[in-house]
mmCIF file of C-alpha atoms and ligand atoms in Angstrom:
data_model
loop_
_atom_site.group_PDB
_atom_site.id
_atom_site.type_symbol
_atom_site.label_atom_id
_atom_site.label_comp_id
_atom_site.label_asym_id
_atom_site.label_seq_id
_atom_site.Cartn_x
_atom_site.Cartn_y
_atom_site.Cartn_z
ATOM 1 C CA MET A 1 -22.915 111.396 102.610
ATOM 2 C CA PRO A 2 -26.451 110.420 103.606
ATOM 3 C CA ALA A 3 -28.893 113.319 104.042
ATOM 4 C CA LEU A 4 -29.596 112.240 107.609
ATOM 5 C CA THR A 5 -27.939 110.068 110.225
ATOM 6 C CA PHE A 6 -29.331 109.530 113.705
ATOM 7 C CA ASP A 7 -27.230 108.097 116.519
ATOM 8 C CA LEU A 8 -28.807 107.041 119.794
ATOM 9 C CA LEU A 9 -26.460 108.129 122.580
ATOM 10 C CA ALA A 10 -28.426 107.099 125.680
ATOM 11 C CA THR A 11 -31.840 105.781 126.697
ATOM 12 C CA ASP A 12 -33.673 106.226 129.984
ATOM 13 C CA PRO A 13 -34.522 102.855 131.590
ATOM 14 C CA ALA A 14 -37.608 104.225 133.360
ATOM 15 C CA SER A 15 -39.327 105.883 130.365
ATOM 16 C CA HIS A 16 -39.113 106.003 126.568
ATOM 17 C CA ALA A 17 -36.790 109.037 126.687
ATOM 18 C CA ARG A 18 -33.737 109.023 124.426
ATOM 19 C CA ARG A 19 -30.698 111.194 123.894
ATOM 20 C CA GLY A 20 -29.584 111.385 120.275
ATOM 21 C CA ARG A 21 -27.475 113.104 117.654
ATOM 22 C CA LEU A 22 -29.028 114.027 114.329
ATOM 23 C CA THR A 23 -26.644 114.874 111.499
ATOM 24 C CA LEU A 24 -28.152 116.826 108.584
ATOM 25 C CA ASN A 25 -26.754 118.566 105.499
ATOM 26 C CA HIS A 26 -26.301 121.874 107.359
ATOM 27 C CA GLY A 27 -24.996 120.491 110.626
ATOM 28 C CA VAL A 28 -25.530 118.477 113.772
ATOM 29 C CA VAL A 29 -28.574 118.651 116.069
ATOM 30 C CA GLN A 30 -28.403 117.283 119.607
ATOM 31 C CA THR A 31 -31.738 115.730 120.605
ATOM 32 C CA PRO A 32 -34.202 116.028 122.253
ATOM 33 C CA ILE A 33 -34.568 119.474 120.686
ATOM 34 C CA PHE A 34 -37.045 122.326 120.397
ATOM 35 C CA MET A 35 -37.190 124.049 116.986
ATOM 36 C CA PRO A 36 -38.150 127.753 116.974
ATOM 37 C CA VAL A 37 -40.790 128.588 114.370
ATOM 38 C CA GLY A 38 -39.780 130.896 111.515
ATOM 39 C CA THR A 39 -42.880 130.796 109.337
ATOM 40 C CA TYR A 40 -42.035 133.619 106.888
ATOM 41 C CA GLY A 41 -38.278 133.053 106.912
ATOM 42 C CA THR A 42 -37.822 134.834 110.237
ATOM 43 C CA VAL A 43 -38.299 133.837 113.848
ATOM 44 C CA LYS A 44 -40.390 136.907 114.609
ATOM 45 C CA GLY A 45 -38.359 139.685 116.203
ATOM 46 C CA VAL A 46 -35.137 137.682 116.650
ATOM 47 C CA MET A 47 -31.915 138.113 114.689
ATOM 48 C CA PRO A 48 -30.258 134.881 113.494
ATOM 49 C CA ARG A 49 -27.239 135.906 115.550
ATOM 50 C CA SER A 50 -29.370 135.945 118.721
ATOM 51 C CA LEU A 51 -30.827 132.542 117.809
ATOM 52 C CA HIS A 52 -27.279 131.294 117.483
ATOM 53 C CA ASP A 53 -26.312 132.814 120.866
ATOM 54 C CA MET A 54 -29.246 131.163 122.648
ATOM 55 C CA GLY A 55 -28.274 127.757 121.276
ATOM 56 C CA ALA A 56 -30.891 127.222 118.562
ATOM 57 C CA GLN A 57 -29.730 124.271 116.452
ATOM 58 C CA ILE A 58 -32.500 124.018 113.848
ATOM 59 C CA ILE A 59 -35.433 126.277 112.948
ATOM 60 C CA LEU A 60 -38.669 125.868 111.019
ATOM 61 C CA GLY A 61 -39.900 127.464 107.842
ATOM 62 C CA ASN A 62 -43.249 127.170 106.105
ATOM 63 C CA THR A 63 -43.699 125.963 102.543
ATOM 64 C CA PHE A 64 -47.104 127.582 102.200
ATOM 65 C CA HIS A 65 -46.162 131.065 103.419
ATOM 66 C CA LEU A 66 -42.895 131.248 101.473
ATOM 67 C CA TRP A 67 -44.661 130.074 98.330
ATOM 68 C CA MET A 68 -47.166 132.977 98.697
ATOM 69 C CA ARG A 69 -44.425 135.487 99.569
ATOM 70 C CA PRO A 70 -41.751 136.093 98.323
ATOM 71 C CA GLY A 71 -42.531 133.288 95.843
ATOM 72 C CA LEU A 72 -40.450 130.659 94.137
ATOM 73 C CA ASP A 73 -38.524 132.897 91.703
ATOM 74 C CA VAL A 74 -36.981 134.868 94.551
ATOM 75 C CA MET A 75 -36.288 131.724 96.597
ATOM 76 C CA GLN A 76 -34.663 130.068 93.596
ATOM 77 C CA SER A 77 -32.461 133.096 92.923
ATOM 78 C CA PHE A 78 -31.079 132.811 96.468
ATOM 79 C CA GLY A 79 -30.426 129.080 96.109
ATOM 80 C CA GLY A 80 -32.932 128.352 98.858
ATOM 81 C CA LEU A 81 -34.028 129.550 102.270
ATOM 82 C CA HIS A 82 -30.664 129.407 104.084
ATOM 83 C CA GLY A 83 -29.038 132.140 102.020
ATOM 84 C CA PHE A 84 -32.194 134.233 101.888
ATOM 85 C CA GLU A 85 -32.741 134.355 105.658
ATOM 86 C CA GLN A 86 -29.023 134.191 106.585
ATOM 87 C CA TRP A 87 -29.267 131.066 108.724
ATOM 88 C CA ASP A 88 -26.566 128.489 108.050
ATOM 89 C CA LYS A 89 -27.703 125.713 110.400
ATOM 90 C CA PRO A 90 -30.390 123.125 109.645
ATOM 91 C CA ILE A 91 -33.917 124.101 108.610
ATOM 92 C CA LEU A 92 -37.068 121.967 108.635
ATOM 93 C CA THR A 93 -39.968 123.040 106.437
ATOM 94 C CA ASP A 94 -43.564 122.066 107.080
ATOM 95 C CA SER A 95 -45.334 120.891 103.951
ATOM 96 C CA GLY A 96 -48.240 123.316 103.861
ATOM 97 C CA GLY A 97 -50.852 120.710 104.794
ATOM 98 C CA PHE A 98 -51.553 122.189 108.184
ATOM 99 C CA GLN A 99 -51.434 125.794 106.947
ATOM 100 C CA VAL A 100 -53.757 125.208 103.981
ATOM 101 C CA TRP A 101 -56.089 123.352 106.332
ATOM 102 C CA SER A 102 -56.143 126.418 108.582
ATOM 103 C CA LEU A 103 -57.595 128.491 105.725
ATOM 104 C CA GLY A 104 -61.038 127.127 106.557
ATOM 105 C CA ALA A 105 -63.746 128.151 104.093
ATOM 106 C CA MET A 106 -61.208 129.368 101.539
ATOM 107 C CA ARG A 107 -60.127 125.868 100.526
ATOM 108 C CA LYS A 108 -61.387 122.603 99.082
ATOM 109 C CA ILE A 109 -59.531 119.368 99.797
ATOM 110 C CA THR A 110 -59.726 116.580 97.192
ATOM 111 C CA GLU A 111 -57.758 113.385 96.583
ATOM 112 C CA GLU A 112 -55.646 115.233 94.019
ATOM 113 C CA GLY A 113 -54.713 118.020 96.429
ATOM 114 C CA VAL A 114 -55.979 121.259 97.928
ATOM 115 C CA HIS A 115 -57.622 123.977 95.850
ATOM 116 C CA PHE A 116 -57.671 127.368 97.511
ATOM 117 C CA GLN A 117 -57.670 131.107 97.001
ATOM 118 C CA SER A 118 -54.484 132.976 97.769
ATOM 119 C CA PRO A 119 -55.003 134.952 100.985
ATOM 120 C CA VAL A 120 -52.504 137.442 99.528
ATOM 121 C CA ASN A 121 -54.080 138.318 96.150
ATOM 122 C CA GLY A 122 -57.094 136.039 95.668
ATOM 123 C CA ASP A 123 -55.468 133.961 92.880
ATOM 124 C CA LYS A 124 -56.752 130.414 92.461
ATOM 125 C CA LEU A 125 -54.012 128.063 93.637
ATOM 126 C CA PHE A 126 -53.466 124.335 93.967
ATOM 127 C CA MET A 127 -51.276 122.493 96.472
ATOM 128 C CA SER A 128 -50.625 118.786 95.970
ATOM 129 C CA PRO A 129 -48.012 116.384 97.350
ATOM 130 C CA GLU A 130 -46.042 116.969 94.136
ATOM 131 C CA VAL A 131 -46.260 120.773 94.380
ATOM 132 C CA SER A 132 -45.222 120.686 98.044
ATOM 133 C CA MET A 133 -42.147 118.592 97.190
ATOM 134 C CA GLN A 134 -41.258 120.929 94.310
ATOM 135 C CA ILE A 135 -41.427 123.977 96.591
ATOM 136 C CA GLN A 136 -39.498 122.336 99.435
ATOM 137 C CA THR A 137 -36.818 121.261 96.951
ATOM 138 C CA ILE A 138 -36.350 124.904 95.928
ATOM 139 C CA LEU A 139 -36.259 125.922 99.622
ATOM 140 C CA ASN A 140 -33.506 123.282 100.129
ATOM 141 C CA SER A 141 -34.556 122.636 103.723
ATOM 142 C CA ASP A 142 -32.624 119.880 105.522
ATOM 143 C CA ILE A 143 -35.840 118.146 106.564
ATOM 144 C CA VAL A 144 -38.818 118.075 104.196
ATOM 145 C CA MET A 145 -42.286 117.092 105.445
ATOM 146 C CA GLN A 146 -44.727 115.043 103.375
ATOM 147 C CA LEU A 147 -48.018 116.727 102.455
ATOM 148 C CA ASP A 148 -50.661 115.432 104.860
ATOM 149 C CA GLU A 149 -54.157 116.272 105.961
ATOM 150 C CA CYS A 150 -54.232 117.261 109.611
ATOM 151 C CA THR A 151 -57.399 115.494 110.804
ATOM 152 C CA PRO A 152 -59.384 118.015 112.858
ATOM 153 C CA TYR A 153 -60.785 117.192 116.290
ATOM 154 C CA GLU A 154 -64.196 118.445 115.175
ATOM 155 C CA THR A 155 -65.806 118.044 111.754
ATOM 156 C CA ASN A 156 -68.921 120.101 110.920
ATOM 157 C CA GLY A 157 -69.642 120.772 114.578
ATOM 158 C CA HIS A 158 -69.321 117.188 115.847
ATOM 159 C CA ASN A 159 -66.323 115.229 117.107
ATOM 160 C CA THR A 160 -64.640 113.670 114.068
ATOM 161 C CA THR A 161 -65.978 110.142 113.691
ATOM 162 C CA GLU A 162 -63.872 107.056 113.232
ATOM 163 C CA ALA A 163 -64.984 106.783 109.595
ATOM 164 C CA GLU A 164 -64.013 110.404 108.933
ATOM 165 C CA ALA A 165 -60.649 109.990 110.687
ATOM 166 C CA ARG A 166 -59.976 106.810 108.686
ATOM 167 C CA GLN A 167 -60.730 108.484 105.374
ATOM 168 C CA SER A 168 -58.458 111.380 106.244
ATOM 169 C CA MET A 169 -55.646 109.122 107.493
ATOM 170 C CA GLU A 170 -55.826 106.952 104.388
ATOM 171 C CA MET A 171 -55.567 109.977 102.140
ATOM 172 C CA SER A 172 -52.520 111.199 104.095
ATOM 173 C CA ARG A 173 -51.039 107.737 103.562
ATOM 174 C CA ARG A 174 -51.576 107.973 99.805
ATOM 175 C CA TRP A 175 -50.135 111.494 99.893
ATOM 176 C CA ALA A 176 -47.088 110.034 101.682
ATOM 177 C CA LEU A 177 -46.530 107.691 98.727
ATOM 178 C CA ARG A 178 -46.925 110.530 96.228
ATOM 179 C CA SER A 179 -44.671 112.812 98.300
ATOM 180 C CA GLN A 180 -41.966 110.159 98.421
ATOM 181 C CA ALA A 181 -42.182 109.393 94.690
ATOM 182 C CA GLU A 182 -41.918 113.085 93.745
ATOM 183 C CA PHE A 183 -39.132 113.750 96.264
ATOM 184 C CA GLU A 184 -37.109 110.972 94.659
ATOM 185 C CA ARG A 185 -37.953 112.024 91.113
ATOM 186 C CA LEU A 186 -36.691 115.525 91.898
ATOM 187 C CA GLY A 187 -33.415 114.157 93.291
ATOM 188 C CA ASN A 188 -33.892 116.205 96.459
ATOM 189 C CA PRO A 189 -30.619 115.756 98.441
ATOM 190 C CA ASN A 190 -32.261 116.242 101.856
ATOM 191 C CA ALA A 191 -34.391 114.039 104.156
ATOM 192 C CA LEU A 192 -38.159 113.434 103.839
ATOM 193 C CA PHE A 193 -40.291 112.659 106.932
ATOM 194 C CA GLY A 194 -43.608 110.801 106.935
ATOM 195 C CA ILE A 195 -46.438 112.033 109.188
ATOM 196 C CA VAL A 196 -48.617 109.694 111.281
ATOM 197 C CA GLN A 197 -52.287 110.697 111.402
ATOM 198 C CA GLY A 198 -55.404 108.860 112.620
ATOM 199 C CA GLY A 199 -57.144 111.391 114.827
ATOM 200 C CA MET A 200 -57.896 110.269 118.359
ATOM 201 C CA PHE A 201 -58.202 106.590 117.326
ATOM 202 C CA LYS A 202 -55.260 104.467 118.423
ATOM 203 C CA HIS A 203 -55.870 101.616 115.986
ATOM 204 C CA LEU A 204 -55.905 104.147 113.140
ATOM 205 C CA ARG A 205 -52.658 105.635 114.460
ATOM 206 C CA GLN A 206 -51.209 102.108 114.494
ATOM 207 C CA GLU A 207 -52.308 101.469 110.893
ATOM 208 C CA SER A 208 -50.909 104.791 109.735
ATOM 209 C CA LEU A 209 -47.634 104.149 111.523
ATOM 210 C CA GLU A 210 -47.212 100.666 110.053
ATOM 211 C CA ALA A 211 -47.851 101.845 106.510
ATOM 212 C CA LEU A 212 -45.322 104.671 106.883
ATOM 213 C CA VAL A 213 -42.699 102.412 108.485
ATOM 214 C CA GLU A 214 -43.113 100.101 105.502
ATOM 215 C CA MET A 215 -42.183 103.058 103.279
ATOM 216 C CA ASP A 216 -38.876 103.432 105.162
ATOM 217 C CA PHE A 217 -38.690 107.194 105.729
ATOM 218 C CA PRO A 218 -35.494 108.465 107.439
ATOM 219 C CA GLY A 219 -37.653 110.068 110.160
ATOM 220 C CA TYR A 220 -41.263 110.251 111.340
ATOM 221 C CA ALA A 221 -43.606 112.885 112.701
ATOM 222 C CA VAL A 222 -46.778 112.559 114.735
ATOM 223 C CA GLY A 223 -49.316 115.061 113.388
ATOM 224 C CA GLY A 224 -52.933 115.780 114.202
ATOM 225 C CA VAL A 225 -52.456 116.447 117.915
ATOM 226 C CA SER A 226 -52.936 119.794 119.651
ATOM 227 C CA VAL A 227 -55.857 120.470 117.282
ATOM 228 C CA GLY A 228 -58.371 121.489 119.958
ATOM 229 C CA GLU A 229 -58.773 118.158 121.751
ATOM 230 C CA PRO A 230 -58.954 117.916 125.561
ATOM 231 C CA LYS A 231 -55.583 117.527 127.235
ATOM 232 C CA ASP A 232 -56.151 113.908 128.344
ATOM 233 C CA GLU A 233 -56.794 112.840 124.739
ATOM 234 C CA MET A 234 -53.598 114.517 123.608
ATOM 235 C CA LEU A 235 -51.642 112.772 126.369
ATOM 236 C CA ASP A 236 -53.265 109.498 125.312
ATOM 237 C CA ILE A 237 -51.978 109.810 121.750
ATOM 238 C CA MET A 238 -48.587 110.977 123.018
ATOM 239 C CA ALA A 239 -48.415 107.827 125.149
ATOM 240 C CA HIS A 240 -49.511 105.614 122.271
ATOM 241 C CA THR A 241 -47.664 106.564 119.128
ATOM 242 C CA PRO A 242 -44.088 107.914 119.473
ATOM 243 C CA HIS A 243 -42.469 104.905 121.158
ATOM 244 C CA ARG A 244 -43.966 102.559 118.543
ATOM 245 C CA LEU A 245 -41.989 104.287 115.780
ATOM 246 C CA PRO A 246 -38.607 102.781 114.747
ATOM 247 C CA ALA A 247 -36.121 103.266 117.613
ATOM 248 C CA HIS A 248 -33.192 104.141 115.348
ATOM 249 C CA LYS A 249 -34.980 107.004 113.564
ATOM 250 C CA PRO A 250 -35.842 110.525 114.781
ATOM 251 C CA ARG A 251 -39.400 111.234 115.995
ATOM 252 C CA TYR A 252 -41.021 114.645 115.734
ATOM 253 C CA LEU A 253 -44.199 115.735 117.538
ATOM 254 C CA MET A 254 -45.712 118.555 115.476
ATOM 255 C CA GLY A 255 -46.964 121.788 117.052
ATOM 256 C CA VAL A 256 -46.533 120.808 120.724
ATOM 257 C CA GLY A 257 -46.551 122.484 123.249
ATOM 258 C CA THR A 258 -46.204 123.821 126.813
ATOM 259 C CA PRO A 259 -43.019 123.194 128.822
ATOM 260 C CA GLU A 260 -44.887 120.388 130.621
ATOM 261 C CA ASP A 261 -45.882 118.843 127.254
ATOM 262 C CA LEU A 262 -42.249 118.875 126.122
ATOM 263 C CA VAL A 263 -41.010 117.059 129.234
ATOM 264 C CA GLN A 264 -43.849 114.531 128.925
ATOM 265 C CA GLY A 265 -43.190 114.157 125.195
ATOM 266 C CA VAL A 266 -39.533 113.349 125.836
ATOM 267 C CA ALA A 267 -40.609 110.710 128.372
ATOM 268 C CA GLU A 268 -42.832 109.214 125.643
ATOM 269 C CA GLY A 269 -39.898 108.957 123.247
ATOM 270 C CA VAL A 270 -40.137 112.176 121.198
ATOM 271 C CA ASP A 271 -36.875 113.689 119.875
ATOM 272 C CA MET A 272 -38.058 116.902 118.175
ATOM 273 C CA PHE A 273 -40.674 119.553 118.936
ATOM 274 C CA ASP A 274 -41.862 122.829 117.431
ATOM 275 C CA CYS A 275 -44.481 125.267 118.629
ATOM 276 C CA VAL A 276 -45.388 128.928 118.230
ATOM 277 C CA MET A 277 -46.070 129.120 121.959
ATOM 278 C CA PRO A 278 -42.785 130.675 123.188
ATOM 279 C CA THR A 279 -42.698 133.251 120.382
ATOM 280 C CA ARG A 280 -46.420 134.043 120.133
ATOM 281 C CA ASN A 281 -46.937 134.194 123.896
ATOM 282 C CA ALA A 282 -43.921 136.494 124.226
ATOM 283 C CA ARG A 283 -45.629 138.957 121.909
ATOM 284 C CA ASN A 284 -48.787 138.731 124.034
ATOM 285 C CA GLY A 285 -46.837 139.357 127.234
ATOM 286 C CA THR A 286 -46.881 135.799 128.621
ATOM 287 C CA ILE A 287 -43.457 134.785 129.840
ATOM 288 C CA PHE A 288 -42.324 131.249 130.716
ATOM 289 C CA THR A 289 -40.006 130.765 133.668
ATOM 290 C CA ARG A 290 -38.571 127.952 135.745
ATOM 291 C CA TYR A 291 -41.065 128.857 138.487
ATOM 292 C CA GLY A 292 -44.195 129.183 136.379
ATOM 293 C CA ASP A 293 -45.663 131.644 133.889
ATOM 294 C CA LEU A 294 -45.739 135.401 134.280
ATOM 295 C CA LYS A 295 -48.001 138.011 132.636
ATOM 296 C CA ILE A 296 -45.939 141.141 132.135
ATOM 297 C CA ARG A 297 -49.089 143.254 131.546
ATOM 298 C CA ASN A 298 -50.144 142.676 135.137
ATOM 299 C CA ALA A 299 -50.057 145.974 137.094
ATOM 300 C CA ARG A 300 -48.073 144.354 139.896
ATOM 301 C CA HIS A 301 -44.964 144.457 137.693
ATOM 302 C CA LYS A 302 -45.062 148.256 137.293
ATOM 303 C CA THR A 303 -42.460 148.946 139.972
ATOM 304 C CA ASP A 304 -40.744 145.544 140.168
ATOM 305 C CA HIS A 305 -36.937 145.770 139.952
ATOM 306 C CA GLN A 306 -36.421 142.018 139.588
ATOM 307 C CA PRO A 307 -35.471 140.514 136.232
ATOM 308 C CA ILE A 308 -37.891 137.963 134.739
ATOM 309 C CA ASP A 309 -35.983 135.010 136.170
ATOM 310 C CA THR A 310 -32.812 135.271 138.268
ATOM 311 C CA THR A 311 -31.779 131.744 137.232
ATOM 312 C CA CYS A 312 -31.931 132.613 133.499
ATOM 313 C CA SER A 313 -28.810 133.607 131.563
ATOM 314 C CA CYS A 314 -30.578 135.087 128.529
ATOM 315 C CA TYR A 315 -29.870 138.621 127.325
ATOM 316 C CA ALA A 316 -33.138 139.912 128.809
ATOM 317 C CA CYS A 317 -32.430 138.486 132.263
ATOM 318 C CA ALA A 318 -28.648 138.737 132.463
ATOM 319 C CA GLY A 319 -28.349 142.040 130.625
ATOM 320 C CA SER A 320 -25.676 143.750 128.647
ATOM 321 C CA PRO A 321 -22.037 142.739 129.116
ATOM 322 C CA GLY A 322 -21.157 146.463 129.312
ATOM 323 C CA ALA A 323 -18.291 148.198 127.563
ATOM 324 C CA ASP A 324 -15.612 146.420 129.615
ATOM 325 C CA GLY A 325 -17.337 143.036 129.448
ATOM 326 C CA ALA A 326 -17.673 142.929 133.241
ATOM 327 C CA GLY A 327 -21.433 143.353 133.163
ATOM 328 C CA LEU A 328 -23.659 146.297 134.027
ATOM 329 C CA SER A 329 -25.198 146.486 137.451
ATOM 330 C CA TRP A 330 -27.818 149.141 137.716
ATOM 331 C CA ASP A 331 -29.069 149.088 141.279
ATOM 332 C CA GLN A 332 -27.704 148.791 144.784
ATOM 333 C CA GLY A 333 -28.233 145.055 144.767
ATOM 334 C CA GLY A 334 -25.676 144.824 141.964
ATOM 335 C CA ARG A 335 -28.332 143.298 139.721
ATOM 336 C CA ALA A 336 -28.027 143.226 135.961
ATOM 337 C CA GLY A 337 -30.604 142.529 133.288
ATOM 338 C CA PHE A 338 -33.847 144.208 132.310
ATOM 339 C CA SER A 339 -36.361 144.639 135.119
ATOM 340 C CA ARG A 340 -39.969 143.507 135.053
ATOM 341 C CA ALA A 341 -40.891 147.178 135.516
ATOM 342 C CA TYR A 342 -39.052 148.082 132.300
ATOM 343 C CA LEU A 343 -40.622 145.217 130.311
ATOM 344 C CA HIS A 344 -44.042 146.234 131.663
ATOM 345 C CA HIS A 345 -43.351 149.813 130.552
ATOM 346 C CA LEU A 346 -42.235 148.733 127.052
ATOM 347 C CA ASP A 347 -45.433 146.723 126.667
ATOM 348 C CA ARG A 348 -47.612 149.627 127.828
ATOM 349 C CA CYS A 349 -45.948 151.895 125.267
ATOM 350 C CA GLY A 350 -46.085 149.357 122.438
ATOM 351 C CA GLU A 351 -42.321 149.569 122.030
ATOM 352 C CA MET A 352 -40.657 147.028 119.713
ATOM 353 C CA LEU A 353 -37.981 146.172 122.256
ATOM 354 C CA GLY A 354 -40.626 144.692 124.569
ATOM 355 C CA PRO A 355 -41.572 141.673 122.417
ATOM 356 C CA MET A 356 -37.965 141.351 121.237
ATOM 357 C CA LEU A 357 -36.734 140.854 124.805
ATOM 358 C CA THR A 358 -39.606 138.612 125.910
ATOM 359 C CA THR A 359 -39.163 136.481 122.764
ATOM 360 C CA ILE A 360 -35.448 136.090 123.461
ATOM 361 C CA HIS A 361 -36.248 135.054 127.017
ATOM 362 C CA ASN A 362 -39.026 132.588 126.119
ATOM 363 C CA LEU A 363 -36.971 130.905 123.393
ATOM 364 C CA HIS A 364 -33.968 130.774 125.698
ATOM 365 C CA TYR A 365 -36.198 129.183 128.338
ATOM 366 C CA TYR A 366 -37.430 126.489 125.898
ATOM 367 C CA LEU A 367 -33.953 125.808 124.472
ATOM 368 C CA ASN A 368 -32.394 125.708 127.934
ATOM 369 C CA LEU A 369 -35.123 123.343 129.131
ATOM 370 C CA MET A 370 -34.156 120.955 126.331
ATOM 371 C CA GLN A 371 -30.474 121.370 127.235
ATOM 372 C CA GLU A 372 -31.287 120.452 130.853
ATOM 373 C CA ILE A 373 -33.217 117.415 129.594
ATOM 374 C CA ARG A 374 -30.242 116.340 127.457
ATOM 375 C CA ASP A 375 -27.856 116.828 130.390
ATOM 376 C CA ALA A 376 -30.130 114.739 132.639
ATOM 377 C CA LEU A 377 -30.338 111.968 130.027
ATOM 378 C CA ASP A 378 -26.549 112.008 129.670
ATOM 379 C CA ALA A 379 -26.163 111.800 133.459
ATOM 380 C CA GLY A 380 -28.865 109.147 133.890
ATOM 381 C CA THR A 381 -30.920 111.472 136.107
ATOM 382 C CA PHE A 382 -33.993 112.135 133.932
ATOM 383 C CA ALA A 383 -36.450 110.838 136.571
ATOM 384 C CA GLN A 384 -35.036 113.225 139.196
ATOM 385 C CA PHE A 385 -35.051 116.028 136.652
ATOM 386 C CA ARG A 386 -38.775 115.529 135.968
ATOM 387 C CA LEU A 387 -39.648 115.696 139.647
ATOM 388 C CA ARG A 388 -37.704 118.898 140.202
ATOM 389 C CA PHE A 389 -39.090 120.429 137.015
ATOM 390 C CA GLN A 390 -42.657 119.843 138.205
ATOM 391 C CA GLN A 391 -41.976 121.171 141.694
ATOM 392 C CA ASP A 392 -40.229 124.282 140.360
ATOM 393 C CA ARG A 393 -42.946 125.077 137.814
ATOM 394 C CA ALA A 394 -45.640 124.761 140.500
ATOM 395 C CA ARG A 395 -43.810 127.096 142.895
ATOM 396 C CA GLY A 396 -44.984 130.303 141.192
ATOM 397 C CA VAL A 397 -43.056 133.419 140.167
HETATM 398 N N1 LIG B 401 -49.432 118.294 110.016
HETATM 399 C C1 LIG B 401 -48.514 119.180 109.522
HETATM 400 N N2 LIG B 401 -48.073 120.209 110.247
HETATM 401 C C2 LIG B 401 -48.537 120.370 111.504
HETATM 402 C C3 LIG B 401 -49.464 119.487 112.070
HETATM 403 C C4 LIG B 401 -49.957 118.384 111.292
HETATM 404 O O1 LIG B 401 -50.761 117.557 111.713
HETATM 405 C C5 LIG B 401 -49.724 119.966 113.363
HETATM 406 C C6 LIG B 401 -50.663 119.400 114.346
HETATM 407 N N3 LIG B 401 -50.495 119.899 115.636
HETATM 408 C C7 LIG B 401 -48.940 121.110 113.538
HETATM 409 N N4 LIG B 401 -48.240 121.327 112.407
HETATM 410 N N5 LIG B 401 -48.065 119.017 108.279
HETATM 411 ZN ZN1 LIG B 402 -34.275 135.161 130.552
#
């Protein structure tokens, strides 16, 4: 059995959008897909069972964080991340490149790898392409990411120059070679993805892409976007790179984005997305809905009996099935689900249930959006779907 197979099921004639099926060691993923982020071996505040119920097909984990805590001995004793976090479907792990990069002053990046101080106990540590592959092999994630350097939008207070972006991209390319060699040496039974870099420079993106395609990875990611650049530059790179990657292999846009970015990304030929936005925003009281975004902290929700979104079937919006399974209705309108007033109250009181419910809703919204995209691609109605999506989102809640 190969570690990864990707079947193209349909393509949209009017855009680069594709409908696919990705088969990995722990199961099948229907694409395009959004992958909830589970940095420390948990999607914050959500039980694996709830993730399953809302249709999550694959989740993320982070090499860097799991290396710091609980550490490799514990991970090894559980035979990897799946058994430890009790998630039996596919997992993708990020390599640590982006996370180490985020450490700022606490790290030094050299050709050999990244030297840094542990944010947990101050120990001197070293992350290289080889170390990243060794850790991800112990984690036994279905998709392993190469170690890369995420080229920043700004370097030392100025926009990253072409020369700086080239240097960074070329090092990521050499790290791709080292990642691949170590992955193979270790006999890792999973699938390794290469990551395209090149900053905001399209010819550098093209060079990076060609070198990685030459290396024949089973899948490719586009990194180095959503790093503080203006929106039009991000859209520019999204329009340039994904559709130039091999058509018969999965494409993953790292760390993107808003619901609008996801729909646009699909139109540009992206198959996989991840972002902390639905989970992080839920904890800050920002809720995504079909009709726009909603801030639950706003005083206008204090007495509002409506659920977050009447068109949403998540546990927060549709409520408890009740003891007899017929559903609970709690007001004269026969409405079920948790009210905006209740969610506002939970937030005001700092109650744990507040972020749990808003996280369930936001993830359900993102996963359902991808399901609607897949349905539209299957039905050949993606163009109509996009129009209605934009109109609905602009309507307001
Ligand atoms: N590289 C890696 N992980 C990432 C990124 C990257 O460029 C990004 C950029 N948005 C998010 N996560 N390895
Ligand atoms: Zn909902």
